[in-house]
């Protein structure tokens, strides 16, 4: 991501779930595309700009950032077509289309994470490995906490194919909505008094545009120390 931090107390958040977004021109040009391409455009040169707001605690002012994502030229490796995306800090993610849906492969990782599962129908479910991204980590735990925070799974459900969403880039109809929830169980010795951390996430994808909005909330049960994240599309273009 190209990140400019306008707030205090946070830096770059590398979310596995930040995909790509496009423009109204694409909205009409993609009317004959397949469902996965419709919600996840892969044309080289398309670029999305997002505004990001992150709040660690309710009492703190949100930290505001900007993220830019751009499609690169597709590649074929071992007979499999790959669709790379690059972020402003130079990091790349590879996306792969299959009968299961669209998966994301991070650099240095062996397994891919399913981002949009098939079939594209209300009620469709899938699960992927995940990690905490927002929760205010206990610094004293160091690597022990970092390893533990990865030990969770997010369960995804397609909850709508017909939502209308307003973001700074405009109004988008017939949006795909994906809700996810996950739980991280903590040993008592790690964080006294906190045994479970819950993650709630929602993503909206517009036809011909891609990801236009994402919200994420991480908090200790029962609703303690909430951390919140919102990402909205502000513009898209072809470079």
CSV table of C-alpha atoms in Angstrom, one decimal:
chain,number,residue,atom,x,y,z
A,1,UNK,CA,0.0,0.0,0.0
A,2,UNK,CA,1.1,3.6,-0.6
A,3,UNK,CA,0.4,4.9,2.9
A,4,UNK,CA,0.4,8.4,4.2
A,5,UNK,CA,-0.4,8.6,7.9
A,6,UNK,CA,-2.4,11.6,9.0
A,7,UNK,CA,-3.1,10.4,12.5
A,8,UNK,CA,-1.0,9.5,15.5
A,9,UNK,CA,-0.1,6.2,17.0
A,10,UNK,CA,-0.3,3.9,14.0
A,11,UNK,CA,1.6,2.9,11.0
A,12,UNK,CA,0.9,0.8,8.0
A,13,UNK,CA,-1.7,-2.0,8.4
A,14,UNK,CA,-1.1,-4.8,6.0
A,15,UNK,CA,-4.6,-6.4,5.6
A,16,UNK,CA,-5.0,-9.6,3.7
A,17,UNK,CA,-8.4,-8.5,2.9
A,18,UNK,CA,-7.4,-5.0,1.0
A,19,UNK,CA,-8.3,-5.9,-2.6
A,20,UNK,CA,-8.8,-3.6,-5.6
A,21,UNK,CA,-11.3,-1.1,-6.8
A,22,UNK,CA,-12.3,0.6,-10.1
A,23,UNK,CA,-14.4,3.2,-11.9
A,24,UNK,CA,-17.8,3.9,-13.2
A,25,UNK,CA,-16.5,3.5,-16.8
A,26,UNK,CA,-15.5,-0.1,-15.8
A,27,UNK,CA,-18.9,-0.6,-14.3
A,28,UNK,CA,-20.4,-0.4,-17.7
A,29,UNK,CA,-17.6,-1.9,-19.7
A,30,UNK,CA,-17.6,-5.1,-17.6
A,31,UNK,CA,-21.3,-5.9,-18.0
A,32,UNK,CA,-20.4,-9.0,-20.1
A,33,UNK,CA,-17.6,-10.3,-17.8
A,34,UNK,CA,-17.7,-13.4,-15.7
A,35,UNK,CA,-18.9,-13.2,-12.1
A,36,UNK,CA,-15.4,-13.3,-10.5
A,37,UNK,CA,-14.0,-10.7,-12.9
A,38,UNK,CA,-17.1,-8.6,-12.3
A,39,UNK,CA,-16.4,-8.3,-8.6
A,40,UNK,CA,-12.6,-8.5,-8.8
A,41,UNK,CA,-11.3,-6.8,-12.0
A,42,UNK,CA,-7.8,-7.8,-13.0
A,43,UNK,CA,-7.0,-5.5,-16.0
A,44,UNK,CA,-3.4,-4.3,-15.8
A,45,UNK,CA,-2.9,-0.6,-14.8
A,46,UNK,CA,-6.1,-0.1,-12.9
A,47,UNK,CA,-5.5,1.7,-9.7
A,48,UNK,CA,-7.6,2.2,-6.5
A,49,UNK,CA,-7.2,4.8,-3.8
A,50,UNK,CA,-8.7,4.3,-0.3
A,51,UNK,CA,-9.1,6.4,2.8
A,52,UNK,CA,-8.4,4.4,6.0
A,53,UNK,CA,-9.5,5.2,9.5
A,54,UNK,CA,-8.2,3.2,12.5
A,55,UNK,CA,-9.2,3.6,16.1
A,56,UNK,CA,-7.4,1.6,18.8
A,57,UNK,CA,-9.5,2.7,21.7
A,58,UNK,CA,-12.8,4.6,21.7
A,59,UNK,CA,-11.2,7.5,23.7
A,60,UNK,CA,-8.5,8.0,21.0
A,61,UNK,CA,-8.9,10.0,17.9
A,62,UNK,CA,-8.8,7.9,14.7
A,63,UNK,CA,-5.6,7.7,12.8
A,64,UNK,CA,-6.2,8.5,9.1
A,65,UNK,CA,-4.2,7.0,6.2
A,66,UNK,CA,-4.3,6.6,2.5
A,67,UNK,CA,-3.8,3.4,0.5
A,68,UNK,CA,-3.2,2.9,-3.2
A,69,UNK,CA,-3.3,-0.5,-5.0
A,70,UNK,CA,-2.5,-1.1,-8.6
A,71,UNK,CA,-2.9,-4.1,-10.9
A,72,UNK,CA,0.2,-5.5,-12.6
A,73,UNK,CA,0.4,-7.6,-15.8
A,74,UNK,CA,-0.8,-11.1,-15.3
A,75,UNK,CA,1.7,-14.0,-15.3
A,76,UNK,CA,1.4,-17.7,-16.0
A,77,UNK,CA,3.5,-19.9,-13.7
A,78,UNK,CA,3.3,-23.7,-13.9
A,79,UNK,CA,0.2,-23.4,-16.1
A,80,UNK,CA,-1.6,-21.3,-13.5
A,81,UNK,CA,-2.5,-17.7,-14.4
A,82,UNK,CA,-1.6,-15.2,-11.6
A,83,UNK,CA,-2.8,-11.7,-11.1
A,84,UNK,CA,-0.4,-9.6,-9.1
A,85,UNK,CA,-1.2,-6.3,-7.3
A,86,UNK,CA,1.3,-3.9,-5.9
A,87,UNK,CA,1.0,-1.5,-3.0
A,88,UNK,CA,2.8,1.8,-2.5
A,89,UNK,CA,5.3,0.3,-0.1
A,90,UNK,CA,6.4,-2.1,-2.8
A,91,UNK,CA,4.7,-5.2,-1.4
A,92,UNK,CA,3.0,-7.5,-3.9
A,93,UNK,CA,0.2,-9.9,-3.5
A,94,UNK,CA,-0.7,-12.6,-6.1
A,95,UNK,CA,-4.3,-13.5,-6.8
A,96,UNK,CA,-5.4,-16.8,-8.4
A,97,UNK,CA,-8.8,-17.7,-9.9
A,98,UNK,CA,-10.1,-21.3,-9.6
A,99,UNK,CA,-13.3,-23.2,-9.3
A,100,UNK,CA,-13.2,-22.4,-5.5
A,101,UNK,CA,-13.1,-18.7,-6.1
A,102,UNK,CA,-10.4,-16.0,-5.9
A,103,UNK,CA,-7.5,-16.7,-3.6
A,104,UNK,CA,-4.6,-14.5,-2.4
A,105,UNK,CA,-1.0,-15.7,-2.1
A,106,UNK,CA,1.4,-13.6,0.0
A,107,UNK,CA,5.1,-13.5,-0.7
A,108,UNK,CA,6.9,-16.2,1.2
A,109,UNK,CA,3.8,-18.1,2.0
A,110,UNK,CA,3.0,-21.6,0.7
A,111,UNK,CA,-0.8,-21.6,1.1
A,112,UNK,CA,-3.3,-19.2,-0.5
A,113,UNK,CA,-6.2,-17.5,1.4
A,114,UNK,CA,-9.6,-17.7,-0.2
A,115,UNK,CA,-10.9,-14.2,-0.6
A,116,UNK,CA,-14.1,-14.6,-2.5
A,117,UNK,CA,-15.5,-18.1,-2.4
A,118,UNK,CA,-17.8,-19.8,-4.9
A,119,UNK,CA,-20.6,-20.2,-5.5
A,120,UNK,CA,-21.6,-16.6,-5.6
A,121,UNK,CA,-24.8,-17.0,-3.8
A,122,UNK,CA,-26.4,-15.8,-0.5
A,123,UNK,CA,-25.5,-18.2,2.2
A,124,UNK,CA,-22.3,-19.6,0.7
A,125,UNK,CA,-19.6,-20.1,3.3
A,126,UNK,CA,-15.9,-20.8,3.6
A,127,UNK,CA,-13.1,-20.4,6.1
A,128,UNK,CA,-9.5,-19.2,5.9
A,129,UNK,CA,-6.6,-18.9,8.3
A,130,UNK,CA,-6.2,-15.4,9.7
A,131,UNK,CA,-4.4,-13.3,12.3
A,132,UNK,CA,-5.2,-10.3,14.5
A,133,UNK,CA,-4.4,-7.0,12.8
A,134,UNK,CA,-5.8,-4.2,15.0
A,135,UNK,CA,-5.9,-5.4,18.6
A,136,UNK,CA,-3.6,-3.4,20.9
A,137,UNK,CA,-0.9,-6.1,21.4
A,138,UNK,CA,0.8,-6.4,24.7
A,139,UNK,CA,4.4,-5.3,24.0
A,140,UNK,CA,5.8,-7.3,26.8
A,141,UNK,CA,4.8,-10.6,25.2
A,142,UNK,CA,7.0,-10.0,22.1
A,143,UNK,CA,7.3,-12.9,19.6
A,144,UNK,CA,5.2,-15.1,21.9
A,145,UNK,CA,2.2,-12.9,21.3
A,146,UNK,CA,2.9,-12.5,17.6
A,147,UNK,CA,2.8,-16.3,17.1
A,148,UNK,CA,-0.3,-16.7,19.2
A,149,UNK,CA,-2.2,-13.9,17.3
A,150,UNK,CA,-1.9,-15.9,14.1
A,151,UNK,CA,-3.6,-18.9,15.5
A,152,UNK,CA,-7.2,-18.2,14.4
A,153,UNK,CA,-9.6,-18.8,11.5
A,154,UNK,CA,-12.1,-16.4,9.9
A,155,UNK,CA,-15.5,-17.9,8.8
A,156,UNK,CA,-16.9,-16.1,5.8
A,157,UNK,CA,-20.5,-15.9,4.6
A,158,UNK,CA,-22.0,-14.2,1.6
A,159,UNK,CA,-24.9,-12.3,3.1
A,160,UNK,CA,-26.1,-10.2,0.1
A,161,UNK,CA,-25.8,-9.8,-3.7
A,162,UNK,CA,-27.9,-6.7,-3.9
A,163,UNK,CA,-26.7,-4.0,-1.4
A,164,UNK,CA,-26.4,-0.3,-2.3
A,165,UNK,CA,-23.3,1.3,-0.8
A,166,UNK,CA,-22.2,5.0,-0.7
A,167,UNK,CA,-18.5,5.8,-0.5
A,168,UNK,CA,-16.6,8.9,-1.5
A,169,UNK,CA,-16.1,7.4,-5.0
A,170,UNK,CA,-19.9,7.3,-5.5
A,171,UNK,CA,-23.0,5.2,-5.1
A,172,UNK,CA,-22.7,1.5,-6.0
A,173,UNK,CA,-25.7,-0.9,-6.4
A,174,UNK,CA,-25.9,-4.7,-6.7
A,175,UNK,CA,-23.0,-5.0,-4.3
A,176,UNK,CA,-21.7,-8.3,-3.0
A,177,UNK,CA,-21.5,-8.3,0.8
A,178,UNK,CA,-19.3,-10.8,2.7
A,179,UNK,CA,-19.4,-11.0,6.5
A,180,UNK,CA,-16.7,-12.8,8.5
A,181,UNK,CA,-16.3,-13.7,12.2
A,182,UNK,CA,-13.4,-15.3,14.1
A,183,UNK,CA,-12.3,-16.0,17.7
A,184,UNK,CA,-8.9,-16.2,19.2
A,185,UNK,CA,-8.6,-18.2,22.5
A,186,UNK,CA,-5.9,-16.9,24.8
A,187,UNK,CA,-4.1,-18.9,27.6
A,188,UNK,CA,-4.7,-17.2,30.9
A,189,UNK,CA,-1.0,-16.7,31.4
A,190,UNK,CA,-0.8,-14.4,28.3
A,191,UNK,CA,-3.3,-11.8,29.2
A,192,UNK,CA,-4.8,-12.0,32.7
A,193,UNK,CA,-8.6,-11.5,32.6
A,194,UNK,CA,-8.9,-11.8,28.8
A,195,UNK,CA,-9.5,-15.2,27.4
A,196,UNK,CA,-11.2,-14.6,24.0
A,197,UNK,CA,-10.7,-12.0,21.3
A,198,UNK,CA,-13.4,-11.7,18.6
A,199,UNK,CA,-13.0,-10.4,15.1
A,200,UNK,CA,-15.9,-9.0,13.0
A,201,UNK,CA,-15.4,-8.0,9.4
A,202,UNK,CA,-17.6,-6.9,6.5
A,203,UNK,CA,-16.5,-6.3,2.9
A,204,UNK,CA,-18.6,-4.9,0.0
A,205,UNK,CA,-17.6,-5.5,-3.7
A,206,UNK,CA,-19.3,-3.6,-6.5
A,207,UNK,CA,-19.8,-5.1,-10.0
A,208,UNK,CA,-17.0,-4.0,-12.3
A,209,UNK,CA,-15.2,-2.1,-9.5
A,210,UNK,CA,-14.1,-4.5,-6.8
A,211,UNK,CA,-13.7,-3.8,-3.1
A,212,UNK,CA,-15.4,-0.5,-2.3
A,213,UNK,CA,-15.7,-0.7,1.5
A,214,UNK,CA,-14.4,-2.7,4.4
A,215,UNK,CA,-14.9,-2.6,8.1
A,216,UNK,CA,-13.2,-4.6,10.8
A,217,UNK,CA,-13.6,-4.7,14.6
A,218,UNK,CA,-11.4,-6.6,17.1
A,219,UNK,CA,-12.3,-6.7,20.7
A,220,UNK,CA,-11.9,-8.8,23.9
A,221,UNK,CA,-15.1,-10.5,25.0
A,222,UNK,CA,-17.2,-9.0,26.6
A,223,UNK,CA,-16.6,-6.0,24.3
A,224,UNK,CA,-13.4,-4.7,26.0
A,225,UNK,CA,-10.6,-2.7,24.4
A,226,UNK,CA,-12.2,-2.4,20.9
A,227,UNK,CA,-10.1,-1.6,17.9
A,228,UNK,CA,-11.8,-0.5,14.7
A,229,UNK,CA,-10.8,-0.2,11.0
A,230,UNK,CA,-12.7,1.3,8.1
A,231,UNK,CA,-11.6,1.5,4.5
A,232,UNK,CA,-13.5,3.3,1.7
A,233,UNK,CA,-12.9,3.8,-1.9
A,234,UNK,CA,-12.2,7.4,-2.9
A,235,UNK,CA,-11.1,7.1,-6.5
A,236,UNK,CA,-10.1,4.6,-9.2
A,237,UNK,CA,-8.4,5.1,-12.6
A,238,UNK,CA,-6.3,3.4,-15.2
A,239,UNK,CA,-2.7,4.4,-15.3
